[in-house]
Every structure is written in C-alpha cells, then in structure tokens.
PDB file of C-alpha atoms in Angstrom:
ATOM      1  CA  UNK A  30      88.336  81.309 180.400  1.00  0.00           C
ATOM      2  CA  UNK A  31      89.004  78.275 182.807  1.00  0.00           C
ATOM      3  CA  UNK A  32      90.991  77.579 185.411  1.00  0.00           C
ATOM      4  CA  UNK A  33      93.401  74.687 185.784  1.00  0.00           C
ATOM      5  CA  UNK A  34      95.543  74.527 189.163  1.00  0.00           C
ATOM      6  CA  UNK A  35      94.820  77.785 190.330  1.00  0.00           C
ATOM      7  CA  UNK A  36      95.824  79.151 186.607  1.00  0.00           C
ATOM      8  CA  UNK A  37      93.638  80.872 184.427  1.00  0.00           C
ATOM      9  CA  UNK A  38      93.675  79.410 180.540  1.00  0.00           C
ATOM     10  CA  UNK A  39      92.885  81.288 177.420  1.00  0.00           C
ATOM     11  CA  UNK A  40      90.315  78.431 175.553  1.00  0.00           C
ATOM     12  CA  UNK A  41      92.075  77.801 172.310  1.00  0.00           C
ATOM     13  CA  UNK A  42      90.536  79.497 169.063  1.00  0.00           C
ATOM     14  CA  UNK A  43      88.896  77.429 166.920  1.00  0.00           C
ATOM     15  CA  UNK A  44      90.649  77.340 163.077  1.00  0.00           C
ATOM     16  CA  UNK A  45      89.256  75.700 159.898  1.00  0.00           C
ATOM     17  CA  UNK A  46      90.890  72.024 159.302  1.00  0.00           C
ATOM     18  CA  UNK A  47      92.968  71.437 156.484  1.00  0.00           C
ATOM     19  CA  UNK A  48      89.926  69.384 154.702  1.00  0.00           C
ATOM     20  CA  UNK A  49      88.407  73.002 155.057  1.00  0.00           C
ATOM     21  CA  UNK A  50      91.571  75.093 153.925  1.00  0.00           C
ATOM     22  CA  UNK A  51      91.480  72.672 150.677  1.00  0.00           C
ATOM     23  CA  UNK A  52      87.635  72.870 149.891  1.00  0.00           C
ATOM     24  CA  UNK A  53      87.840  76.671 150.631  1.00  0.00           C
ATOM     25  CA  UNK A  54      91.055  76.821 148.097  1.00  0.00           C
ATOM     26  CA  UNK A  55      88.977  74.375 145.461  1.00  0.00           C
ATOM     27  CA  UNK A  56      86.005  76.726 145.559  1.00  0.00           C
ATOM     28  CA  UNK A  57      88.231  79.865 145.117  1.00  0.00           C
ATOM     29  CA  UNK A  58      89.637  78.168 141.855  1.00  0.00           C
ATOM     30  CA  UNK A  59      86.442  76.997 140.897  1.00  0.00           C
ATOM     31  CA  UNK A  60      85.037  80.926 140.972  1.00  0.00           C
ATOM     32  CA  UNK A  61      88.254  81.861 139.643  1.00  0.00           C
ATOM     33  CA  UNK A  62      87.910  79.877 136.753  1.00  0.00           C
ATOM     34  CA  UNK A  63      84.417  80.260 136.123  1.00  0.00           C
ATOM     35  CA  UNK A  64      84.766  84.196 136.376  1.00  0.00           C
ATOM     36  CA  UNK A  65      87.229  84.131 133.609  1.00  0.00           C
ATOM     37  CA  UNK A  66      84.671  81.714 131.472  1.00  0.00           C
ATOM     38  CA  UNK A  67      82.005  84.743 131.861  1.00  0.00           C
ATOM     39  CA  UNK A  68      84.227  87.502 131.309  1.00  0.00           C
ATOM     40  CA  UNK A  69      86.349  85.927 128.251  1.00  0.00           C
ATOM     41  CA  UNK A  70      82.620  84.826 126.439  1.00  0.00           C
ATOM     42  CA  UNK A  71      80.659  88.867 127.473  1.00  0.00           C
ATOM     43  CA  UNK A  72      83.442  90.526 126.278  1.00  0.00           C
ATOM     44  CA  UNK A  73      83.856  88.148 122.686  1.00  0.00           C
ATOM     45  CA  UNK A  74      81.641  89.664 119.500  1.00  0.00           C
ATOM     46  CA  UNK A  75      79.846  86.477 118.668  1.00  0.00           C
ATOM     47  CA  UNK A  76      78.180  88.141 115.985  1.00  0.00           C
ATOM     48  CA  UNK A  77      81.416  88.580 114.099  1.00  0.00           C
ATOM     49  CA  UNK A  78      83.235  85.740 114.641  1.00  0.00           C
ATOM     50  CA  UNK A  79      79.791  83.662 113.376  1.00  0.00           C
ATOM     51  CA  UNK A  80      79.923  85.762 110.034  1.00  0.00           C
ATOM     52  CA  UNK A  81      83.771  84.696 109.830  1.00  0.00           C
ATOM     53  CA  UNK A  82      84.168  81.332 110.635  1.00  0.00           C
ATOM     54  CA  UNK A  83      80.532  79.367 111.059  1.00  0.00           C
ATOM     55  CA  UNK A  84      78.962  80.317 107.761  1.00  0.00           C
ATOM     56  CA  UNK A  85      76.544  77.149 107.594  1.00  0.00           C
ATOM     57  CA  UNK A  86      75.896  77.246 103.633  1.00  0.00           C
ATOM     58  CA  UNK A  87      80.257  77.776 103.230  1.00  0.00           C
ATOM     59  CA  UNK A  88      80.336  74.553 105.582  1.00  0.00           C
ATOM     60  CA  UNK A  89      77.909  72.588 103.359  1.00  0.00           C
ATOM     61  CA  UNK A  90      79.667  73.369  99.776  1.00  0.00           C
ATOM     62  CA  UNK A  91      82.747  71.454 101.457  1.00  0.00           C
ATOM     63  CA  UNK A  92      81.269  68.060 101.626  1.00  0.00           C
ATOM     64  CA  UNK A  93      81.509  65.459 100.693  1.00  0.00           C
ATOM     65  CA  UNK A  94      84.711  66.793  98.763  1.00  0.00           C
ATOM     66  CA  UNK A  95      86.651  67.229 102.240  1.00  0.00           C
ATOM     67  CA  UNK A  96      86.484  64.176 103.068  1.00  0.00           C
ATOM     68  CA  UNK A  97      86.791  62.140 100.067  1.00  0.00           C
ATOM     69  CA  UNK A  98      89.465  64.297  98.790  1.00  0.00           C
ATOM     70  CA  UNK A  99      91.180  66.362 101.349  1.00  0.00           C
ATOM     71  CA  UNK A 100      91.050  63.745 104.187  1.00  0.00           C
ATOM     72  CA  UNK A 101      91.555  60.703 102.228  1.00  0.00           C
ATOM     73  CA  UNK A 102      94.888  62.482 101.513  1.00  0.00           C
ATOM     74  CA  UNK A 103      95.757  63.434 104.592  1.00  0.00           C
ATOM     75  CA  UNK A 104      94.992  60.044 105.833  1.00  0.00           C
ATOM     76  CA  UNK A 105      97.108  58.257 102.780  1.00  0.00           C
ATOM     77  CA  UNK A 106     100.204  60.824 103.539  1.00  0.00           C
ATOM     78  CA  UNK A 107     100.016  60.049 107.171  1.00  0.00           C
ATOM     79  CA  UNK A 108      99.986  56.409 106.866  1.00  0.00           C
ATOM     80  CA  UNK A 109     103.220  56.400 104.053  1.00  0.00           C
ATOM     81  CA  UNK A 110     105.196  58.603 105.890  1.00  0.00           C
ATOM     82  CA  UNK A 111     104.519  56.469 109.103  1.00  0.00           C
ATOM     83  CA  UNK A 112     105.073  53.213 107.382  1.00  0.00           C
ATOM     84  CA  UNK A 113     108.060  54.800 105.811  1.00  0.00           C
ATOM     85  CA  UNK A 114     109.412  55.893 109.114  1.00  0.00           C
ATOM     86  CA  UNK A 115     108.891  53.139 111.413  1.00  0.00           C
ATOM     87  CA  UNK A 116     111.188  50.549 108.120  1.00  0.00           C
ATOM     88  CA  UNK A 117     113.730  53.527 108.947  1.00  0.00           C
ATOM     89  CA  UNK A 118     113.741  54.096 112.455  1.00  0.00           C
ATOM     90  CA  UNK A 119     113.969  50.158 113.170  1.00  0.00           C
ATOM     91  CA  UNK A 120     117.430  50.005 111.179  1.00  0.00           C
ATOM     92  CA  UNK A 121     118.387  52.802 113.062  1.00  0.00           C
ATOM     93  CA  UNK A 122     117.421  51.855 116.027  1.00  0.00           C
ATOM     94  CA  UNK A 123     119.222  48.259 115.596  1.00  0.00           C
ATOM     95  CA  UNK A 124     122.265  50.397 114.083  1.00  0.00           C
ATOM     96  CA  UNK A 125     122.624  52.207 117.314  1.00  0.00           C
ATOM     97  CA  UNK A 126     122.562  49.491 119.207  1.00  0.00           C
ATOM     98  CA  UNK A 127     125.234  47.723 116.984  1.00  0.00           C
ATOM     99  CA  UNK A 128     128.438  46.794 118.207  1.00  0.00           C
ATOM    100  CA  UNK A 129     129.930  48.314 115.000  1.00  0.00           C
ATOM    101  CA  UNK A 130     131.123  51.708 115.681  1.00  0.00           C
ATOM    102  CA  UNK A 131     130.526  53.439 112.593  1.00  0.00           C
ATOM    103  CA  UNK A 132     126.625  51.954 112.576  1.00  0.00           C
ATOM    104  CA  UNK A 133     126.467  54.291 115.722  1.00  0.00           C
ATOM    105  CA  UNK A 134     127.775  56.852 114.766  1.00  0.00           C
ATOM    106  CA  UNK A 135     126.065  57.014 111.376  1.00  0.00           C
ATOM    107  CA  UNK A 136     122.554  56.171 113.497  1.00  0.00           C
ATOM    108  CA  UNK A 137     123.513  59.041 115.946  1.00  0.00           C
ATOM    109  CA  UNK A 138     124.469  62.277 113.463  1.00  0.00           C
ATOM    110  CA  UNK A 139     121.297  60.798 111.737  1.00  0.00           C
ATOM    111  CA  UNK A 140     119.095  61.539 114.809  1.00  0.00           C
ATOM    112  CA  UNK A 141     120.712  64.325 115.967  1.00  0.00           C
ATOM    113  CA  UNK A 142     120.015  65.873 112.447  1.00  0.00           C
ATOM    114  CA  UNK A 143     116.451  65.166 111.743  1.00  0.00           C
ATOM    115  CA  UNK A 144     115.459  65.730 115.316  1.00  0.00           C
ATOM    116  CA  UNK A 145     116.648  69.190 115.042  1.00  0.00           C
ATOM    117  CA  UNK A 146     115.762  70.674 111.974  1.00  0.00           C
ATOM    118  CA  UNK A 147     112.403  71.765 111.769  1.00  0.00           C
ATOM    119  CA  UNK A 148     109.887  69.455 109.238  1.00  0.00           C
ATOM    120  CA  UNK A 149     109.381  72.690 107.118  1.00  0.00           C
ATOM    121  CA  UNK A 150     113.153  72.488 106.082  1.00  0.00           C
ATOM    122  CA  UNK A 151     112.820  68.797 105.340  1.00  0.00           C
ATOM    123  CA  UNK A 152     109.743  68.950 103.089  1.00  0.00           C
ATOM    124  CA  UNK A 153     111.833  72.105 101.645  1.00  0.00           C
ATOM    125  CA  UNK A 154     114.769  70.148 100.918  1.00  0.00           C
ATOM    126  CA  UNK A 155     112.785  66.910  99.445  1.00  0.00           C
ATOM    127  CA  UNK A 156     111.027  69.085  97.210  1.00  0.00           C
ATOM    128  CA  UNK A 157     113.937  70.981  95.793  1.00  0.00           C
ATOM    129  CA  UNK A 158     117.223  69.481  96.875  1.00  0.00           C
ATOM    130  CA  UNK A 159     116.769  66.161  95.841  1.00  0.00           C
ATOM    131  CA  UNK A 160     115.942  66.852  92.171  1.00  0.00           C
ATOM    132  CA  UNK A 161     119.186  69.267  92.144  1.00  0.00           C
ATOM    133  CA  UNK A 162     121.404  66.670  93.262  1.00  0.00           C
ATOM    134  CA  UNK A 163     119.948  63.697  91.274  1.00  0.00           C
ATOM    135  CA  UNK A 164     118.919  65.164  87.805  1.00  0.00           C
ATOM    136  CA  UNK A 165     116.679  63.348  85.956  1.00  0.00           C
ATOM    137  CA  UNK A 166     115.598  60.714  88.717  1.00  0.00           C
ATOM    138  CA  UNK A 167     111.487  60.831  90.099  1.00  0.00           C
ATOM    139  CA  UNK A 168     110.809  59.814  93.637  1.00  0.00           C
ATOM    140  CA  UNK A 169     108.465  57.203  92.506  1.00  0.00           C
ATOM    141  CA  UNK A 170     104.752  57.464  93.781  1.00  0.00           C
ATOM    142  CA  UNK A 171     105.425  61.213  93.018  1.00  0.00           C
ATOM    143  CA  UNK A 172     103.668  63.596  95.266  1.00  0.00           C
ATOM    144  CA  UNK A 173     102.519  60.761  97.656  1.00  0.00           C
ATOM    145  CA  UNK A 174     106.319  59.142  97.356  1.00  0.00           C
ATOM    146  CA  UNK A 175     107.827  63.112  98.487  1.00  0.00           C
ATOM    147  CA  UNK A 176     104.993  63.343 101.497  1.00  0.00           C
ATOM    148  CA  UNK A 177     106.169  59.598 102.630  1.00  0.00           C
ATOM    149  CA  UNK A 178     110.149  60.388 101.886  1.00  0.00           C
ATOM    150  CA  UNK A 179     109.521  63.803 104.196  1.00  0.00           C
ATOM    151  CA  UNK A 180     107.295  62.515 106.493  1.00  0.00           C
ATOM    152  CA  UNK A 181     109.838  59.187 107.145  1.00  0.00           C
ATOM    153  CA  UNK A 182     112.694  61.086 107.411  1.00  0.00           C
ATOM    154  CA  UNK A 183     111.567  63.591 110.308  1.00  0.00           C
ATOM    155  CA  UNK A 184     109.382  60.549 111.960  1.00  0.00           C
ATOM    156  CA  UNK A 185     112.111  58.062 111.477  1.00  0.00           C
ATOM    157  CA  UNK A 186     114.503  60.034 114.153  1.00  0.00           C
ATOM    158  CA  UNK A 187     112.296  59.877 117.007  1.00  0.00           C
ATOM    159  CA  UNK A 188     111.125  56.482 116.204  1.00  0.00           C
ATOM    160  CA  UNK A 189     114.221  55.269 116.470  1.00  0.00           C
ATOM    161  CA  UNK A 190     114.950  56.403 119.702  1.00  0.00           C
ATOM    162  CA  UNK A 191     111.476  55.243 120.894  1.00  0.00           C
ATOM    163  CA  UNK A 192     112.075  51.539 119.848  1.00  0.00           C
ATOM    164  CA  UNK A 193     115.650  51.676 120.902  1.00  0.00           C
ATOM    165  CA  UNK A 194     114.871  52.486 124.440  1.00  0.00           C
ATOM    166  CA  UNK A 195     111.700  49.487 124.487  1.00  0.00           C
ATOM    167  CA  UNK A 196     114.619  46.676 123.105  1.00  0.00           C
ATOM    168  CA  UNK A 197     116.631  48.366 126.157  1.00  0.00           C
ATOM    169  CA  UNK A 198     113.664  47.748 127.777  1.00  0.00           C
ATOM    170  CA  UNK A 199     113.402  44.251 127.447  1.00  0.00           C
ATOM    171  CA  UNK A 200     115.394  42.082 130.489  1.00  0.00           C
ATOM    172  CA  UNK A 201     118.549  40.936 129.515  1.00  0.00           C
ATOM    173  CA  UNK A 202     117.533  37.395 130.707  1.00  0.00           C
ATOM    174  CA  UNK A 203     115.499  37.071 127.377  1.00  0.00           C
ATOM    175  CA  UNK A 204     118.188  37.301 125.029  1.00  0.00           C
ATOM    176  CA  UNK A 205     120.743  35.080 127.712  1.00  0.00           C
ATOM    177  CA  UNK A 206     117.504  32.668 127.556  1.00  0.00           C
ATOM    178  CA  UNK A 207     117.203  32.673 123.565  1.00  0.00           C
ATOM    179  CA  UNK A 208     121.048  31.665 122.608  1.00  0.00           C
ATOM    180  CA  UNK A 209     120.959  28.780 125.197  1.00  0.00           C
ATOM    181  CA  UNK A 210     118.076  27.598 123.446  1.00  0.00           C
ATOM    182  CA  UNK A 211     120.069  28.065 119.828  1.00  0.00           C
ATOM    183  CA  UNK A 212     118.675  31.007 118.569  1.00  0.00           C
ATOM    184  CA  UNK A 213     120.867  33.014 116.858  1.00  0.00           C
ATOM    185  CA  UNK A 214     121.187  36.234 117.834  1.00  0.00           C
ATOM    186  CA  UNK A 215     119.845  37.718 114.526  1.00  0.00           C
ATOM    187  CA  UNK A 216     116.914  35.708 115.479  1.00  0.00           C
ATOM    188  CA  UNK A 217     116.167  36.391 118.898  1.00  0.00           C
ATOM    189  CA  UNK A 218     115.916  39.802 118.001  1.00  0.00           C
ATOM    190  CA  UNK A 219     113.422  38.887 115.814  1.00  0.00           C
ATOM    191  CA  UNK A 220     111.328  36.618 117.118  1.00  0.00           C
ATOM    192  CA  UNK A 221     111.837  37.166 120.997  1.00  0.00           C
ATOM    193  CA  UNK A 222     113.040  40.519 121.872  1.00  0.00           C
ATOM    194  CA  UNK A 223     111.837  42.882 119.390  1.00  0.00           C
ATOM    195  CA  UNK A 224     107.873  41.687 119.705  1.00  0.00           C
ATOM    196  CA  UNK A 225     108.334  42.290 123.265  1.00  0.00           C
ATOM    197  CA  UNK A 226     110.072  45.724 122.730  1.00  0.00           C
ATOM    198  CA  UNK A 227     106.849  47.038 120.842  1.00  0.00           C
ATOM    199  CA  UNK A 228     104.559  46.084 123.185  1.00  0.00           C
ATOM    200  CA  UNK A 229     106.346  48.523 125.355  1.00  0.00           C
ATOM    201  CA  UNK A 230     106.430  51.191 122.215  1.00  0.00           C
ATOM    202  CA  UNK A 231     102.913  50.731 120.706  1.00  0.00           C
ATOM    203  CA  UNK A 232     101.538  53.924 122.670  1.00  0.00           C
ATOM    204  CA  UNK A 233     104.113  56.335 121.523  1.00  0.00           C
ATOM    205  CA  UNK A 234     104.396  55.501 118.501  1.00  0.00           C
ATOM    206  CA  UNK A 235     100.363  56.076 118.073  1.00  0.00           C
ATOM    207  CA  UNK A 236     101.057  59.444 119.694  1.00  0.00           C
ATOM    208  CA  UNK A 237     104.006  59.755 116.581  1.00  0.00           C
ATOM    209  CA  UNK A 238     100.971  59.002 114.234  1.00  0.00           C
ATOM    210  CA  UNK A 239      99.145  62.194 115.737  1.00  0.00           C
ATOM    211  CA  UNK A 240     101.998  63.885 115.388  1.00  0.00           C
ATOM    212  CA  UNK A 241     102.492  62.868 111.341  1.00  0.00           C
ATOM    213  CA  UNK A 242      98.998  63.495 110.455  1.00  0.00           C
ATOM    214  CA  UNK A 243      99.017  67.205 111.817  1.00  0.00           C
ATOM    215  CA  UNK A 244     102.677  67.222 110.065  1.00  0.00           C
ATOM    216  CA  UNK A 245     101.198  66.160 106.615  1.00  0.00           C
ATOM    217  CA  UNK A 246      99.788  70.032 106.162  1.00  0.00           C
ATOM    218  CA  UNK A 247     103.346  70.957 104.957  1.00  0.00           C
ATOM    219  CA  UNK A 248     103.044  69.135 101.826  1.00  0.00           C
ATOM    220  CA  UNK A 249     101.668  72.192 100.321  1.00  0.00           C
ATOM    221  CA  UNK A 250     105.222  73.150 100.248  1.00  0.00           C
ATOM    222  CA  UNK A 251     105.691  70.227  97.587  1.00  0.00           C
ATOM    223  CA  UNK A 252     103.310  72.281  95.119  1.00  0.00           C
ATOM    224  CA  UNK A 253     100.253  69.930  95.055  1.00  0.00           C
ATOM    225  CA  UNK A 254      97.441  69.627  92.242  1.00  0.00           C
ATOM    226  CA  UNK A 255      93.758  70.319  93.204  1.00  0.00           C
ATOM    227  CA  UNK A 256      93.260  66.707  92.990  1.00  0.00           C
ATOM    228  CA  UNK A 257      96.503  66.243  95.591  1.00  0.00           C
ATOM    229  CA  UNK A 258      95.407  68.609  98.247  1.00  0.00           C
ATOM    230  CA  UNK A 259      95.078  67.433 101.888  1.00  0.00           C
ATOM    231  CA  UNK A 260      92.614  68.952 104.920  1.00  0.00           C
ATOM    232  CA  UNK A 261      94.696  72.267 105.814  1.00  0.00           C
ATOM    233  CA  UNK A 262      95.683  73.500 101.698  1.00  0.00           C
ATOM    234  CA  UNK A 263      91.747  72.652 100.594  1.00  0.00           C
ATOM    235  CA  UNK A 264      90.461  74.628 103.718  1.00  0.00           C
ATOM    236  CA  UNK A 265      93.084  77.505 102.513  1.00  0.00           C
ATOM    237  CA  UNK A 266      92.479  77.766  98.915  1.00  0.00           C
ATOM    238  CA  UNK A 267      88.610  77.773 100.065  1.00  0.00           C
ATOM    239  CA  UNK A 268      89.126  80.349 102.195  1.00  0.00           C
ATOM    240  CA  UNK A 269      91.057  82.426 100.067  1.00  0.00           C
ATOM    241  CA  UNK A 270      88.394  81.765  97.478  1.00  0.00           C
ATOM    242  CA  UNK A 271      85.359  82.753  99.255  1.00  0.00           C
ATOM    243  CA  UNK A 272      87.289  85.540 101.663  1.00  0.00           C
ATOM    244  CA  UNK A 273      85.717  83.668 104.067  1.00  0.00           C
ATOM    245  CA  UNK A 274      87.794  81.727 107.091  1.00  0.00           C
ATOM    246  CA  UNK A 275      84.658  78.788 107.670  1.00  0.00           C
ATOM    247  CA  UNK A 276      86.685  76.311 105.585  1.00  0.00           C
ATOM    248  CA  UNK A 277      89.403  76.233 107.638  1.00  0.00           C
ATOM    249  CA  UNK A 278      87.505  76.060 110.663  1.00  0.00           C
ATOM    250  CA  UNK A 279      85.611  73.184 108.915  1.00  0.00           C
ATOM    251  CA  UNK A 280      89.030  71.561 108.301  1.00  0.00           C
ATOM    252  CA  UNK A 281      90.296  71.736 111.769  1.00  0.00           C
ATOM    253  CA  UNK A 282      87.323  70.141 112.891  1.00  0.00           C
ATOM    254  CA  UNK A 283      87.836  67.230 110.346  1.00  0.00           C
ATOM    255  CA  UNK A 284      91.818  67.061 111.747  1.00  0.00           C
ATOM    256  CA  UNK A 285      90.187  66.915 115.175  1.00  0.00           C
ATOM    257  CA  UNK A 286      88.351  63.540 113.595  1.00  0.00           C
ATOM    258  CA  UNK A 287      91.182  61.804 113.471  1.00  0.00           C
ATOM    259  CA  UNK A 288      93.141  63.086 115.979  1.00  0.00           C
ATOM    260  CA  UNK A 289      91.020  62.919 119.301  1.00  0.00           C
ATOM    261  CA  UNK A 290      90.224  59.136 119.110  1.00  0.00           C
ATOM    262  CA  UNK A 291      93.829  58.396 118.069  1.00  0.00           C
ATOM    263  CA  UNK A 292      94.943  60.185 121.070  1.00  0.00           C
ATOM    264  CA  UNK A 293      91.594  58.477 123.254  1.00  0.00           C
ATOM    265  CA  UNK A 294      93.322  55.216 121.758  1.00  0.00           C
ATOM    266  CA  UNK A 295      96.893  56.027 123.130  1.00  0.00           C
ATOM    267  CA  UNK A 296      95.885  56.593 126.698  1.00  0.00           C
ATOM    268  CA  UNK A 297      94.062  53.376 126.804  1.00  0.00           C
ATOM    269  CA  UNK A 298      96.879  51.537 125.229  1.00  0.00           C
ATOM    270  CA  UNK A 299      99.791  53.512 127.844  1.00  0.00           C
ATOM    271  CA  UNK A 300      96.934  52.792 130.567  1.00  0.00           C
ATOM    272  CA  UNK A 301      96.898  49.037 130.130  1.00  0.00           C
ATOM    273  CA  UNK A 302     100.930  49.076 129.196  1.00  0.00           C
ATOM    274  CA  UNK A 303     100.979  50.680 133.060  1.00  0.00           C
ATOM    275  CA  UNK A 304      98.545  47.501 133.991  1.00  0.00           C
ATOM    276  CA  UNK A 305     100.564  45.221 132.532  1.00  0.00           C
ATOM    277  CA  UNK A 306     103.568  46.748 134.480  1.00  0.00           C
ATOM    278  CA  UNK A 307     102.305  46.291 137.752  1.00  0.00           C
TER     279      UNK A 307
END
C-alpha cells in the first residue's frame, strides 16, 4: 500500500495478458484434444477390428486385380461422366445466359431438377426408365455409355452454374473490347471470354471431379458384369465372399489414391487463382 497526496492506494493486482489468456486457452484445447485421442484409442478393441478389416493375406489376394480392374473403371467412369458433363453444363451455362427466354428457362428447370434429386434416383432412372420409354434403342458404349449418361446429367447441373458465374466473372470491358475489334459475339465468347472464364473455374471443377469419382460407386445400381465392376462393388462382392470387411477397407484406401492428390491439386490451383487475384 502507498500513499499518494496524503491518500492511501490499493497497488493494482497483477492479471495474466491476453497473449497469456490465449496460450492458456490453446493449451486447454491442446489437452482437451489429446485426452479424447487417449481415451477414444484405450477404450477401441484393436484386436477385433484387425481380424475384421486389416487381414494382410485378404489385402494381398486383391492385387493387382483392384487396380487393373476395379480402379481402371472407376477411373474410366469418372472421366466419361466428367467429360460428358462439362459438353452439357457449357450449353447450359451459355443457355442461361441467353437472351432467349425459353433457353433460360429450359437451362433453369434443368438445374433446378438435377441439383435436387439425389444421384441414386438418376442412375435409377438411366438404368430403367430410359429403356421403358425408348424400346429397342442401346445407350451406346453400354455400361460405360449409362455411367457417363448418369454421371453427366447430375455433374452437368452444377457445372453449369460454376462456369456461368466465371463468364459473369469476366469484366464486361472484354467483350465491349472484342466487338470493337470485329469479333463477333459468337466468337468472343469463344476465343476471349470463355478461356478467361475457366481460368477462374478450373479449381471447382477439379473439386466436381472428386466429387464424380466417389459418385461412380452407384453404378452397381446399373447391374454390372465381374469384368465391369469399379473400387466400391469389387470391395463388396469380396467382402461378402470372404465374410470378411478388409476388401472394402482396401478399396477405400485405393479411392483415397485418387482422391487426396486431386483435392492437394485443387488447393494449389484456388491458391494461385487467389494469387493471381491480388
């Protein structure tokens, strides 16, 4: 206690700093975290799940079968269905942005439609409502011309969107600066504005292509031969085979293959389209 003009002061306590308050918080969550760790592996039978899903002889039967069957598939419907869907979703993309009202309203109950419905009912209705309503005709490339007809139609709808808001994207200035030059304005799209709209699109669609190869496990709903099966209906069938759930383990980890550098590849791509923004 001091005393200031004849006043006695209380000294002011001494509290922890806000650097301290957040260190002391950070190490809480850190425990926190790492307490939950402990508990969630003491309290898991490791014994059983081994004898259930890492059976290392199971595991080695698979290959190289799973991957030059199963994930060649997988990779093949991925890439038709994207290849399918990105042809689509550009028209309909262009068709919403079409002065022509019924292009945008065609383009819109499209996208409302196929954004909605869940892929399952899409595969469902490629598989079965297609042949009803057009007897006698074959999607040609059969099972891999269904997987890319299913795959394009659910992609197609958010692909649109995607490359409708990166020609959006693009200043106005570009197309103003193409027809005074005498392009055509069929032709600026094409050689001016649209390049530039995917530069600004590249990264989601990639993530889209993530999306479609985790999507191409419903083409067991097509009915598939053994020689058509992709990653998640040959790690299935194995495990229904050997009662035994390794094989799908095994083909999750082959999924993960693909997808963790593709998505690896997207952030680097949306980190330099940030870059390039600034």
């Amino acid at each position: 206690m001091t005393e200031v003009s004849g006043k006695q002061v209380q000294p002011r306590k001494q509290g922890l700093s806000r650097r301290q308050k957040r260190a002391l918080s950070r190490g809480a969550q850190y425990a926190l975290f790492v307490a939950a760790v402990v508990a969630l592996a003491v309290s898991a039978d490791w014994d059983r799940l081994q004898n259930q899903f890492a059976q290392a002889d199971l595991a080695e039967q698979m290959f190289p079968e799973i991957i030059t069957l199963a994930l060649k598939n997988t990779v093949l419907y991925t890439l038709s269905g994207f290849v399918f869907g990105l042809v689509l979703g550009m028209a309909i993309a262009l068709m919403r942005l079409s002065p022509v009202g019924p292009y945008r309203w065609v383009a819109g109950i499209y996208i409302e439609i196929f954004r909605g419905l869940p892929a399952l009912l899409i595969f469902i209705f490629v598989g079965v409502a297609v042949p009803l309503a057009f007897p006698g005709t074959e999607i040609p490339g059969g099972t891999y011309g269904k997987v890319a007809l299913a795959l394009g139609l659910v992609s197609a709808a958010y692909m649109a969107e995607t490359i409708r808001a990166g020609i959006q994207a693009v200043p106005k200035g570009q197309m103003e600066a193409a027809r005074s030059l005498g392009f055509s304005h069929a032709r600026a799209m094409v050689s001016i504005i649209i390049p530039q709209a995917f530069r600004v699109v590249i990264p989601p669609l990639t993530n889209e292509l993530v999306l479609l190869f985790k999507d191409s496990s419903l083409v067991l709903f097509l009915g598939v031969t053994l020689e058509e099966r992709e990653l998640a209906k040959y790690g299935r069938d194995l495990a229904s085979q050997t009662a035994n759930s390794t094989p799908i383990l095994v083909a999750g980890l082959c999924y993960l293959l693909v997808t963790v550098p593709l998505g690896l590849v997207v952030r680097r791509l949306e980190t330099k389209a940030g870059e390039a923004v600034k």
